[in-house]
PDB file of N, CA and C in Angstrom:
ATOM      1  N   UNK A 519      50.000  -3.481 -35.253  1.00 53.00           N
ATOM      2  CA  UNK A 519      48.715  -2.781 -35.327  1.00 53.00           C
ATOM      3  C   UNK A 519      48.931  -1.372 -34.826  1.00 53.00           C
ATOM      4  N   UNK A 520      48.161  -0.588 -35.781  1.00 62.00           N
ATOM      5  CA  UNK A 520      48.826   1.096 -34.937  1.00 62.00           C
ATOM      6  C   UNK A 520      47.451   1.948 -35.297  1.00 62.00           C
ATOM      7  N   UNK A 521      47.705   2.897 -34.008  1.00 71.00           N
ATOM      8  CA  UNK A 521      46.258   3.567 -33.893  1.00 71.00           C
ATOM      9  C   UNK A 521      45.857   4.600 -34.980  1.00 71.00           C
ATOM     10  N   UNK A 522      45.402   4.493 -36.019  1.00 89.00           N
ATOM     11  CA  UNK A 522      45.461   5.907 -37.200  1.00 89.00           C
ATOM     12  C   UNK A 522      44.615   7.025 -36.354  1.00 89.00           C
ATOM     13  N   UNK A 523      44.324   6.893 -35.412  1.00 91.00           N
ATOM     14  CA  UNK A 523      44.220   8.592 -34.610  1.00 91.00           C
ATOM     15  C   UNK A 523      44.936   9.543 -34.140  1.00 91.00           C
ATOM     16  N   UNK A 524      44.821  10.397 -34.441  1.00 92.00           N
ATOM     17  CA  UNK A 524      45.578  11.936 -34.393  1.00 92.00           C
ATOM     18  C   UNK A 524      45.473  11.678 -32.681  1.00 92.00           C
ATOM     19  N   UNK A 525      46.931  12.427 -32.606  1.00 92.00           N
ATOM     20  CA  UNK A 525      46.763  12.666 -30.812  1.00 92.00           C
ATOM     21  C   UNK A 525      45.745  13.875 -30.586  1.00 92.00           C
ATOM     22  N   UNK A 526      45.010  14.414 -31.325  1.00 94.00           N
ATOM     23  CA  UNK A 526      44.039  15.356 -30.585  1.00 94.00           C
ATOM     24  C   UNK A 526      42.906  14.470 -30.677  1.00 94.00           C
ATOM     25  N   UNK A 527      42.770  13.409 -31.522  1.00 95.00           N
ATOM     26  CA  UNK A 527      41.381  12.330 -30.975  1.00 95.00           C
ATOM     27  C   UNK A 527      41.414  12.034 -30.023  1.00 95.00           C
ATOM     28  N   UNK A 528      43.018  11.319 -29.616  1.00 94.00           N
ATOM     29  CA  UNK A 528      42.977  10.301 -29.095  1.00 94.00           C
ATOM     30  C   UNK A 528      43.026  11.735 -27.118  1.00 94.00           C
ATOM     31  N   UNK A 529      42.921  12.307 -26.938  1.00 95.00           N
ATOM     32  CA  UNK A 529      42.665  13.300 -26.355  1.00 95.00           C
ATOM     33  C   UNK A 529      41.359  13.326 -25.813  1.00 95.00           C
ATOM     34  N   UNK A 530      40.903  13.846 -26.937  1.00 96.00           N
ATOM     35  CA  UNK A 530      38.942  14.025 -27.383  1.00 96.00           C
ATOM     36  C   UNK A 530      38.817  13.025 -26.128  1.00 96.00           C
ATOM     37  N   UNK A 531      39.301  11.689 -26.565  1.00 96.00           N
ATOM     38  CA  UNK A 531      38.290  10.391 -26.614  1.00 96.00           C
ATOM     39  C   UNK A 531      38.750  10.147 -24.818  1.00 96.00           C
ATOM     40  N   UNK A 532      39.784  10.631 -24.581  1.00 97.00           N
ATOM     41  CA  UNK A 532      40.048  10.738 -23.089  1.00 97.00           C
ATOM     42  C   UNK A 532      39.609  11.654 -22.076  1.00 97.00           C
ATOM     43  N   UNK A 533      39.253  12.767 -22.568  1.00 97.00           N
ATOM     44  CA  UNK A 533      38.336  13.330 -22.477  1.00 97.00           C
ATOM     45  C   UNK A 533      36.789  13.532 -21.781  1.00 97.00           C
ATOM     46  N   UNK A 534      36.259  12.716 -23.244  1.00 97.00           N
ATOM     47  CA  UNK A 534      35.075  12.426 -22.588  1.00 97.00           C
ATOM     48  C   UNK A 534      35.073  10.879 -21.546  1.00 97.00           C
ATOM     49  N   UNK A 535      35.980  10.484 -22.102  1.00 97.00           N
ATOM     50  CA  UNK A 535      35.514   9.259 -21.040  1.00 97.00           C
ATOM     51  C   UNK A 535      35.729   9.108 -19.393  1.00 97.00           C
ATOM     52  N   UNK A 536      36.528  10.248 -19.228  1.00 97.00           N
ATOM     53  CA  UNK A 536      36.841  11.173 -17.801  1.00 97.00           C
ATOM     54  C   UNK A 536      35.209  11.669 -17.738  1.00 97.00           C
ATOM     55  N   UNK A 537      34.644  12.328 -18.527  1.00 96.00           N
ATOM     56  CA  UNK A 537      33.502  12.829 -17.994  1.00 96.00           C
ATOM     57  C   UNK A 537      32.423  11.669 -18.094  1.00 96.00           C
ATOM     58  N   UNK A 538      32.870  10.858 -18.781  1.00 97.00           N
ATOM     59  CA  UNK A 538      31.809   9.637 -18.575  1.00 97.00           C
ATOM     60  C   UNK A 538      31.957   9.443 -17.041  1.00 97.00           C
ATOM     61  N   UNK A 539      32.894   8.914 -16.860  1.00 96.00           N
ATOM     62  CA  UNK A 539      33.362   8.110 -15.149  1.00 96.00           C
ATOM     63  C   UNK A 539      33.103   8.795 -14.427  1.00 96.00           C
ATOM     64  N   UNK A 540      33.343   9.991 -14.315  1.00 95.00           N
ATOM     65  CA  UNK A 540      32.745  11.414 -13.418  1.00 95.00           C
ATOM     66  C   UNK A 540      30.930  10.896 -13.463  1.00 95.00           C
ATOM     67  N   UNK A 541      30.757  11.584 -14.056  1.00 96.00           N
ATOM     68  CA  UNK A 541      28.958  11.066 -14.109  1.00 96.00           C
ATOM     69  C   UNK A 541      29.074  10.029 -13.911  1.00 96.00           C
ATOM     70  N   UNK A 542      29.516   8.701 -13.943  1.00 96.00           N
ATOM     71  CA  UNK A 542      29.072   7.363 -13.172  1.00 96.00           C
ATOM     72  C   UNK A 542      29.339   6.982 -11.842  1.00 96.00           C
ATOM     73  N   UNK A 543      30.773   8.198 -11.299  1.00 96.00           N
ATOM     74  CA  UNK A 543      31.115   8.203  -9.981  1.00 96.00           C
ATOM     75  C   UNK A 543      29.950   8.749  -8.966  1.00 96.00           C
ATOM     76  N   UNK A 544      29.685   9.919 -10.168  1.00 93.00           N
ATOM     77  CA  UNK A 544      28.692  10.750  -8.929  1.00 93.00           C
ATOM     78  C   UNK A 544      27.251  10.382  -8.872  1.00 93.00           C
ATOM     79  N   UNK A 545      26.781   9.620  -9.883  1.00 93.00           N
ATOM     80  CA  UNK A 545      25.112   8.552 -10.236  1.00 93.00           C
ATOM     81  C   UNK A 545      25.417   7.436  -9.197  1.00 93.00           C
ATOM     82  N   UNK A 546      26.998   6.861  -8.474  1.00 95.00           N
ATOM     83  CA  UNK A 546      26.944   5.657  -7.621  1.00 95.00           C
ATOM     84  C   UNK A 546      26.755   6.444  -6.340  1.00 95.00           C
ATOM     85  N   UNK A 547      27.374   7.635  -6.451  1.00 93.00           N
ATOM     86  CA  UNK A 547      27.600   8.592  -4.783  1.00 93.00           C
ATOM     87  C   UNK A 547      26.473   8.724  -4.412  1.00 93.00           C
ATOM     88  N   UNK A 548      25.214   8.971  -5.440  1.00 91.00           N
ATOM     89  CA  UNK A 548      24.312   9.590  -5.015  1.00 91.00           C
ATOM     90  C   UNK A 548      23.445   8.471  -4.291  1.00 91.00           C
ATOM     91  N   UNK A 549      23.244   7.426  -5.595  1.00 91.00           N
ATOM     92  CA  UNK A 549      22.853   5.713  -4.983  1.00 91.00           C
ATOM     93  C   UNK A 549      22.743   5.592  -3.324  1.00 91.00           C
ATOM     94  N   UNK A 550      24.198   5.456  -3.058  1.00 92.00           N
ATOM     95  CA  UNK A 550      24.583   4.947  -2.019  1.00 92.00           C
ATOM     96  C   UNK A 550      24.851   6.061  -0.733  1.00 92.00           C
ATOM     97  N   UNK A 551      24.086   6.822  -1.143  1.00 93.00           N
ATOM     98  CA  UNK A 551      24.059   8.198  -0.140  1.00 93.00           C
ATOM     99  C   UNK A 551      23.085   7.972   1.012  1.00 93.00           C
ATOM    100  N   UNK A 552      23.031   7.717   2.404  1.00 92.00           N
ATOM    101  CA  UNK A 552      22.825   7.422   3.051  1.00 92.00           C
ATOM    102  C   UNK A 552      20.689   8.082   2.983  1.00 92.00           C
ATOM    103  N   UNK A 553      20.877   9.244   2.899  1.00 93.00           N
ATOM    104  CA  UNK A 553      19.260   9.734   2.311  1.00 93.00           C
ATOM    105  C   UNK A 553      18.381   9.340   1.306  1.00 93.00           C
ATOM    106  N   UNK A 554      19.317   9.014   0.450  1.00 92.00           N
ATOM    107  CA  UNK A 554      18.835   8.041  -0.386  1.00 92.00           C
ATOM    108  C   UNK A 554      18.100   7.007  -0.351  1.00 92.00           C
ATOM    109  N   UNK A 555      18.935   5.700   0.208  1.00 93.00           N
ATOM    110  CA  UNK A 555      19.291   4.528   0.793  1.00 93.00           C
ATOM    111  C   UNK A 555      17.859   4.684   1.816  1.00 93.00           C
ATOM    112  N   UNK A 556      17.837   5.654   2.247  1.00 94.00           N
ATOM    113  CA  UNK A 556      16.526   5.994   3.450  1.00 94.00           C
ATOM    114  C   UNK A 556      15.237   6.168   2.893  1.00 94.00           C
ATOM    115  N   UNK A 557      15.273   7.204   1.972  1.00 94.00           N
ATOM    116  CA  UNK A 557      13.904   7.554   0.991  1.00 94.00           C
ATOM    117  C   UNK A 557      13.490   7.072   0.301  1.00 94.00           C
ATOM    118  N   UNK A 558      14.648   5.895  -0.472  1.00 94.00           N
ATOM    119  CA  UNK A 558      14.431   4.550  -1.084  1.00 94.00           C
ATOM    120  C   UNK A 558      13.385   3.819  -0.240  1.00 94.00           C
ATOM    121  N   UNK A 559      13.650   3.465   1.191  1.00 95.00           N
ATOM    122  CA  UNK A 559      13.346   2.656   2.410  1.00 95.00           C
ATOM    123  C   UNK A 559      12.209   3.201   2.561  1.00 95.00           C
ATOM    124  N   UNK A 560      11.994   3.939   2.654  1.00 96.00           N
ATOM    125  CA  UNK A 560      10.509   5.131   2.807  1.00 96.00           C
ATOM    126  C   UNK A 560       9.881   4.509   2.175  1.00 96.00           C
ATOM    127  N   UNK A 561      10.031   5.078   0.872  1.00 96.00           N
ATOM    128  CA  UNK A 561       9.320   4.862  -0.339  1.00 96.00           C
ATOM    129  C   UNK A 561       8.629   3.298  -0.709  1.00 96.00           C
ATOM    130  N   UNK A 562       9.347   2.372  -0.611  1.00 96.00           N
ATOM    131  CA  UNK A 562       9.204   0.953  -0.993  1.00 96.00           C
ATOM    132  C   UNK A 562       8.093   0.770   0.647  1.00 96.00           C
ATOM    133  N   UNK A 563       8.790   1.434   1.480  1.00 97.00           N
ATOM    134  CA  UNK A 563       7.398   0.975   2.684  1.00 97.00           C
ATOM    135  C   UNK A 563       6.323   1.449   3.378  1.00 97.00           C
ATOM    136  N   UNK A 564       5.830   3.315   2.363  1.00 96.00           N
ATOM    137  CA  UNK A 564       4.956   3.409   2.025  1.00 96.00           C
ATOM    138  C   UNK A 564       3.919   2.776   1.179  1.00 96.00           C
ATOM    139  N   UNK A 565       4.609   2.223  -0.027  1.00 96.00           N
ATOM    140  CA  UNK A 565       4.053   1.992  -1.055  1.00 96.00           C
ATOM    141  C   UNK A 565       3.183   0.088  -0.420  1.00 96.00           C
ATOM    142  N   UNK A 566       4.105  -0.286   0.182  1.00 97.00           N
ATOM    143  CA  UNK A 566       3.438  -1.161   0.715  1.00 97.00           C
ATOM    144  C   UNK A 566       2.040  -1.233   1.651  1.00 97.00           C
ATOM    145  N   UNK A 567       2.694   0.027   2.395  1.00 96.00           N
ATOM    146  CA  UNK A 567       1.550   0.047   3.366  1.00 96.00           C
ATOM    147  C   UNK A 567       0.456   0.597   2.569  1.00 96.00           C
ATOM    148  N   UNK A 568       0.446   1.560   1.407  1.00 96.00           N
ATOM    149  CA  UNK A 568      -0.820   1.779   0.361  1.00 96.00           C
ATOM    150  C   UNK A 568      -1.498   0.785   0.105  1.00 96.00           C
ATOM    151  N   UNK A 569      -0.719  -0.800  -0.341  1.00 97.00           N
ATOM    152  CA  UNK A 569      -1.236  -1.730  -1.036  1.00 97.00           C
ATOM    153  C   UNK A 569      -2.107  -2.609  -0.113  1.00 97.00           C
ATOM    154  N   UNK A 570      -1.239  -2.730   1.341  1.00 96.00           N
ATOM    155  CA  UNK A 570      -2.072  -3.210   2.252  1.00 96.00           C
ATOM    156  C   UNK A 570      -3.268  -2.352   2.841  1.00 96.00           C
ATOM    157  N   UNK A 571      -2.945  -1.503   2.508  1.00 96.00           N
ATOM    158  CA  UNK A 571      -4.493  -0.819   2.955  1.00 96.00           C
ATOM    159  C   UNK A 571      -5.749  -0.868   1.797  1.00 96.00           C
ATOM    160  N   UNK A 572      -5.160  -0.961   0.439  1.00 96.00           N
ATOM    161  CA  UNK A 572      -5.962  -1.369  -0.297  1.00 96.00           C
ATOM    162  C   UNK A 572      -6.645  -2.767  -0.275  1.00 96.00           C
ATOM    163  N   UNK A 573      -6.025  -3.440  -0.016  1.00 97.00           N
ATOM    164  CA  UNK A 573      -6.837  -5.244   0.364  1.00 97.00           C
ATOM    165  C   UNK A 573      -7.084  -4.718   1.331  1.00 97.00           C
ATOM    166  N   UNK A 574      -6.927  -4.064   2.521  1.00 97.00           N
ATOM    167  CA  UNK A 574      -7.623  -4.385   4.104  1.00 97.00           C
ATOM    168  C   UNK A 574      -9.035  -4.162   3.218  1.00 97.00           C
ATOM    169  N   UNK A 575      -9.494  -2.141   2.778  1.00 96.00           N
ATOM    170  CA  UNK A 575     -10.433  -1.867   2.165  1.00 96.00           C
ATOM    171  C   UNK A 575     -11.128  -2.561   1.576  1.00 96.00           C
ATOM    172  N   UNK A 576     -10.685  -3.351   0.487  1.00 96.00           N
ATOM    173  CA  UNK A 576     -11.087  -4.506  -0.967  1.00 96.00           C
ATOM    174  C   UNK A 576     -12.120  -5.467   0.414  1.00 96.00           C
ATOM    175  N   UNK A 577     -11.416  -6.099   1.005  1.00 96.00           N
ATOM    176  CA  UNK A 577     -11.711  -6.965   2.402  1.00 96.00           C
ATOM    177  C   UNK A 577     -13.239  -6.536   2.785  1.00 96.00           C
ATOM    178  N   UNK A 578     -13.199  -5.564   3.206  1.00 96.00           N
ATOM    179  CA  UNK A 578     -14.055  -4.695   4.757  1.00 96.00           C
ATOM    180  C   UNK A 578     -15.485  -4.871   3.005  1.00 96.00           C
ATOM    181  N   UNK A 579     -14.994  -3.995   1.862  1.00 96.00           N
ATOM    182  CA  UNK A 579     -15.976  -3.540   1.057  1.00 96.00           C
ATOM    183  C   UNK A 579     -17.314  -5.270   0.997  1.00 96.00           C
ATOM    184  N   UNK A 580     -16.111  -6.366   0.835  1.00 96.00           N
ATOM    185  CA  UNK A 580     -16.662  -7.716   0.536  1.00 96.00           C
ATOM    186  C   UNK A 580     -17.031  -7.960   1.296  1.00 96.00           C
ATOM    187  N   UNK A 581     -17.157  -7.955   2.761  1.00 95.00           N
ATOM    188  CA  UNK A 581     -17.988  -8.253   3.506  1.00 95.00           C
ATOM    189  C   UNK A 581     -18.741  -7.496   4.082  1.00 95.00           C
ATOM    190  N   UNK A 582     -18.575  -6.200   3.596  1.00 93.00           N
ATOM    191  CA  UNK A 582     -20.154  -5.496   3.807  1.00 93.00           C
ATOM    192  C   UNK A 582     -21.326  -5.640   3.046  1.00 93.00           C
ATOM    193  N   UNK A 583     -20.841  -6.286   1.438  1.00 92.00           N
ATOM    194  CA  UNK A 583     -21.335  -6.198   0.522  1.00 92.00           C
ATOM    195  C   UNK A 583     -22.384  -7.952   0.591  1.00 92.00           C
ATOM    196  N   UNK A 584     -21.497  -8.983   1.354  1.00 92.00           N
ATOM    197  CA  UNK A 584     -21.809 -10.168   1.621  1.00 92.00           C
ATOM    198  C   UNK A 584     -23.067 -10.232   2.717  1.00 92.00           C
ATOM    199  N   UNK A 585     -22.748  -9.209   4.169  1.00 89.00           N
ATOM    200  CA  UNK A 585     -23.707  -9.389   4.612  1.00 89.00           C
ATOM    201  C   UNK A 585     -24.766  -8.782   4.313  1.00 89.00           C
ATOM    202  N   UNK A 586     -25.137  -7.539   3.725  1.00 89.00           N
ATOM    203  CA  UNK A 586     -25.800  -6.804   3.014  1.00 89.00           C
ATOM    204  C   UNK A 586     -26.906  -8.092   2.351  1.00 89.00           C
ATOM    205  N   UNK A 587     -26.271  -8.334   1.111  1.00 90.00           N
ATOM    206  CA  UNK A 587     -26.757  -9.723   0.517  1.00 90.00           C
ATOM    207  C   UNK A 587     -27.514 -10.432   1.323  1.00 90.00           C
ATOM    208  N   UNK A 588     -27.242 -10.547   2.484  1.00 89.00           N
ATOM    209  CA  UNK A 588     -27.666 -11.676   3.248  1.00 89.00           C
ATOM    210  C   UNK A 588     -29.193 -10.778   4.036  1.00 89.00           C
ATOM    211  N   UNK A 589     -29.634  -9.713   4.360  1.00 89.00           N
ATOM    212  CA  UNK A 589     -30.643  -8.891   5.347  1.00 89.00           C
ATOM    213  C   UNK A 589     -31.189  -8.255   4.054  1.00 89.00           C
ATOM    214  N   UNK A 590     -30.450  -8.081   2.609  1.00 90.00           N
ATOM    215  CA  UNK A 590     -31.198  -7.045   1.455  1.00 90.00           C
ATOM    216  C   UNK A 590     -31.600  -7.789   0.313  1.00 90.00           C
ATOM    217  N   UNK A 591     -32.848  -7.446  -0.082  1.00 89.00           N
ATOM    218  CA  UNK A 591     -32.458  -8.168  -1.683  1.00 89.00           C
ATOM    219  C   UNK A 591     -32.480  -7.618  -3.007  1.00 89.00           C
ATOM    220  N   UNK A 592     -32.301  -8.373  -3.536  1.00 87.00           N
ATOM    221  CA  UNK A 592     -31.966  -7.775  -4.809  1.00 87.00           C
ATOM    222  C   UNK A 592     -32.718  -6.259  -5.078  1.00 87.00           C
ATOM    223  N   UNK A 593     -33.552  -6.156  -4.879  1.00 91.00           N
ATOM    224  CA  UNK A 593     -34.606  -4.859  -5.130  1.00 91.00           C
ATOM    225  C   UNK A 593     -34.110  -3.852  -3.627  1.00 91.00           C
ATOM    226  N   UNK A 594     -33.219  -4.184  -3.128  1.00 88.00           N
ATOM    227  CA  UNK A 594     -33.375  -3.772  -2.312  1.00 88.00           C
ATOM    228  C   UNK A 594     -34.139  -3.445  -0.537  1.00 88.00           C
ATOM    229  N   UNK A 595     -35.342  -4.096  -1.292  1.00 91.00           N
ATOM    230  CA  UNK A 595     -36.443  -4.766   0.419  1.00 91.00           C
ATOM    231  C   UNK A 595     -35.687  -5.318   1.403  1.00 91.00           C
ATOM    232  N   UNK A 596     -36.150  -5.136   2.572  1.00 90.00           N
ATOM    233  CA  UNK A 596     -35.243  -5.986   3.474  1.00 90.00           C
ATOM    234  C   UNK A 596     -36.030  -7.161   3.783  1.00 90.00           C
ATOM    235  N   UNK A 597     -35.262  -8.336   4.155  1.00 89.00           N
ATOM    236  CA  UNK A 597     -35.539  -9.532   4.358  1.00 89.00           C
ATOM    237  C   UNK A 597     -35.807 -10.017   5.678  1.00 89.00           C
ATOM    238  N   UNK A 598     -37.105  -9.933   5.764  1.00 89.00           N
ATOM    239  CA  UNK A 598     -37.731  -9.592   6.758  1.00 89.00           C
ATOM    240  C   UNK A 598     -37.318 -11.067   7.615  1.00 89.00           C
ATOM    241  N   UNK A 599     -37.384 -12.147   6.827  1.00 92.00           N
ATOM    242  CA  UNK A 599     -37.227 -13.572   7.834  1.00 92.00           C
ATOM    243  C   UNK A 599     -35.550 -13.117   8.534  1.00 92.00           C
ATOM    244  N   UNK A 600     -34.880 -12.607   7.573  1.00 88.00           N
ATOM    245  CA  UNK A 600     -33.962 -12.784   8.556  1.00 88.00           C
ATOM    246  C   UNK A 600     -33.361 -11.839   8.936  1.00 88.00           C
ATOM    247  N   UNK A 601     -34.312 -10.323   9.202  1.00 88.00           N
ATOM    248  CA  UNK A 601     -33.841  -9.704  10.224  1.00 88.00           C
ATOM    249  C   UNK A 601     -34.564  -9.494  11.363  1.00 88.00           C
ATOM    250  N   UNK A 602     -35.790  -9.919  11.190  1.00 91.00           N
ATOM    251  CA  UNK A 602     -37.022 -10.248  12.553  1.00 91.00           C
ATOM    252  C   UNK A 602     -35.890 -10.921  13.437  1.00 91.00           C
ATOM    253  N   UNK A 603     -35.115 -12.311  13.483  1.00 91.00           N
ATOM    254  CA  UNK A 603     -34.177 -12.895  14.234  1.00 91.00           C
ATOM    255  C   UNK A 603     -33.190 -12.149  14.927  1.00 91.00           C
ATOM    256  N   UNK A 604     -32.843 -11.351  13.842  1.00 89.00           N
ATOM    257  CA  UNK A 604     -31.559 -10.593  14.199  1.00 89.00           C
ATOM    258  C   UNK A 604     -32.087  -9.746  15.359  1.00 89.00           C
ATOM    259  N   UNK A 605     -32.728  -9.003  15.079  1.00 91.00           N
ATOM    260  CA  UNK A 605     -33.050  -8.212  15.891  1.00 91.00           C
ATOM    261  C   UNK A 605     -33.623  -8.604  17.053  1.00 91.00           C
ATOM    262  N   UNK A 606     -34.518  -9.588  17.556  1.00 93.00           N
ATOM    263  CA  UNK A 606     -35.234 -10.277  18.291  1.00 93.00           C
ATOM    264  C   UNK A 606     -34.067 -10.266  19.376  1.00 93.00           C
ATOM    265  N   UNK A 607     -33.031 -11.356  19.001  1.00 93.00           N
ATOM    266  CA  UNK A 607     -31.279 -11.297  19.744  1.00 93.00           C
ATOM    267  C   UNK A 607     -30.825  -9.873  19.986  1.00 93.00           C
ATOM    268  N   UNK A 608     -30.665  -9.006  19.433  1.00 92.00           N
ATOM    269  CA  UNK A 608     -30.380  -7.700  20.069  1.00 92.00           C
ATOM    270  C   UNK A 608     -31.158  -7.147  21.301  1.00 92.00           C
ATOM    271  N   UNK A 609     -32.853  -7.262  20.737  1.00 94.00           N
ATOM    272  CA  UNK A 609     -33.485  -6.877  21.677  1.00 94.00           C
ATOM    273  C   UNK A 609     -33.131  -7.641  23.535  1.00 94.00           C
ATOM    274  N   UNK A 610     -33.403  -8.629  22.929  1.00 94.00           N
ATOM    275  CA  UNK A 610     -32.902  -9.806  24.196  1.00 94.00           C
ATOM    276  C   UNK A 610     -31.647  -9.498  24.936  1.00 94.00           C
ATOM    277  N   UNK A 611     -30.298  -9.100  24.417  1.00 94.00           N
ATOM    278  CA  UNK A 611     -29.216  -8.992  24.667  1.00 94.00           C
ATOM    279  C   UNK A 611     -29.496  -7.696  25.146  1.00 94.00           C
ATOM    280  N   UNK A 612     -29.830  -6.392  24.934  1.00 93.00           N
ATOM    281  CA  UNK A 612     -29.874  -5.405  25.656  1.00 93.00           C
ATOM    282  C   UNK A 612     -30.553  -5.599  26.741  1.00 93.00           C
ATOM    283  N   UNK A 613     -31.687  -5.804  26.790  1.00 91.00           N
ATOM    284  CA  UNK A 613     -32.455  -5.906  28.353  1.00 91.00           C
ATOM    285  C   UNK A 613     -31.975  -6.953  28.856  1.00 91.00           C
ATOM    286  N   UNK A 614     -31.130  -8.278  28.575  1.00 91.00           N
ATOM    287  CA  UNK A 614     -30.044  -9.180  29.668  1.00 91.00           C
ATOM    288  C   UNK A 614     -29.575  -7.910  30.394  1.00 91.00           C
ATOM    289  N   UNK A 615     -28.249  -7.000  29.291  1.00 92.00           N
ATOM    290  CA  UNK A 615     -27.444  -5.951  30.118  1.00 92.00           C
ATOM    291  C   UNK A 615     -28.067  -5.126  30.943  1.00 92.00           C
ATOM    292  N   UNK A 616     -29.757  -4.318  30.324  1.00 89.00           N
ATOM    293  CA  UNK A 616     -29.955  -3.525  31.386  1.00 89.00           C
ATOM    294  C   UNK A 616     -30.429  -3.918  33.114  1.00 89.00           C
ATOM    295  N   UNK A 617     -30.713  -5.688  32.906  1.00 89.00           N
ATOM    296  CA  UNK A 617     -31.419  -6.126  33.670  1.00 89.00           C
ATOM    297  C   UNK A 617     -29.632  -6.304  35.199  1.00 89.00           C
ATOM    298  N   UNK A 618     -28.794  -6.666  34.072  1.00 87.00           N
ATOM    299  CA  UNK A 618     -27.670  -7.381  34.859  1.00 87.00           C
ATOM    300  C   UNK A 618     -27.506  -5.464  35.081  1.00 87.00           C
ATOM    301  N   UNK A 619     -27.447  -4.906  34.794  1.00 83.00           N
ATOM    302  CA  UNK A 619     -26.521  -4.068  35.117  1.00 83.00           C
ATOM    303  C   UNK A 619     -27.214  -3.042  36.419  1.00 83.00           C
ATOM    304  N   UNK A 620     -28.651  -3.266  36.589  1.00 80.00           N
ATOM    305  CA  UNK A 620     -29.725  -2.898  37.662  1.00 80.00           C
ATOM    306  C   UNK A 620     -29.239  -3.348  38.651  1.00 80.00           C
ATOM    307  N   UNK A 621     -29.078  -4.758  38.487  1.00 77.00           N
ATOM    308  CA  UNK A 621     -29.123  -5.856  39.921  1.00 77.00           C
ATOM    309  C   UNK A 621     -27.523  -5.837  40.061  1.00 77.00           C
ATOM    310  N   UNK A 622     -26.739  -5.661  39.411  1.00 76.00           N
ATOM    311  CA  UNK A 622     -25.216  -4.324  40.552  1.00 76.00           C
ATOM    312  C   UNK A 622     -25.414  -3.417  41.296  1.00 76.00           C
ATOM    313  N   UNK A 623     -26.416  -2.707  40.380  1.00 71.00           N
ATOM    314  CA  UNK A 623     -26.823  -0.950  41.574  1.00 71.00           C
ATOM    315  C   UNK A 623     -27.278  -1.860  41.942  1.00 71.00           C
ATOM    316  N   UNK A 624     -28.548  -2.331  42.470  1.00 60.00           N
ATOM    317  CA  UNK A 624     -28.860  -2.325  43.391  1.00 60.00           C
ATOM    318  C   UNK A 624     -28.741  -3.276  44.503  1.00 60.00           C
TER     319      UNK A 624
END
C-alpha cells in the first residue's frame, strides 16, 4: 500500500495538525488553569445561590399570598370574623408586656 501524496501534502497535512494540537494544548491549559478552575467554582456557586434565592422568594411570595387568603377576600374586604380574633390577641399580648414590664420598674 503506498501513499499517492506528494511530500508537500504530506507536509501541508503535518502542518496543520501541529496547529491542531497546539490549539488543543492551549484550550486544555486554559481548562485547567487554576483561575479558571476558580471562576468555574464561582460561577456554578453563584448560580446556585440565584436559584436558592429564587425558591426562598417563590416560598415567602406563597405564604404571604396564603395568609392574605386567609384575613382578605376575594373582593378584597377584610374578614372581619377572623381578624376581630387576631387582633383581640395582640391587643391582650401588648398590655400583658406593658403591664409585666411596669411591675420590673417598679
Amino acid at each position: 500500500m503506498s501513499d499517492a501524496r506528494t511530500p508537500a501534502q504530506i507536509e501541508a497535512d503535518i502542518v496543520r495538525r501541529r496547529e491542531q494540537l497546539a490549539e488543543t494544548l492551549d484550550e486544555i491549559g486554559v481548562r485547567v488553569h487554576p483561575k479558571t478552575i476558580v471562576g468555574d467554582a464561582k460561577a456554578k456557586v453563584a448560580s446556585q445561590v440565584d436559584q436558592a434565592k429564587g425558591r426562598a422568594l417563590d416560598a415567602v411570595q406563597r405564604a404571604v399570598w396564603d395568609v392574605r387568603g386567609k384575613f382578605v377576600a376575594d373582593d378584597g374586604s377584610p374578614r372581619l370574623e377572623r381578624l376581630l380574633p387576631v387582633a383581640a390577641v395582640v391587643v391582650g399580648l401588648v398590655g400583658f408586656l406593658a403591664v409585666s414590664s411596669r411591675k420590673r420598674k417598679g
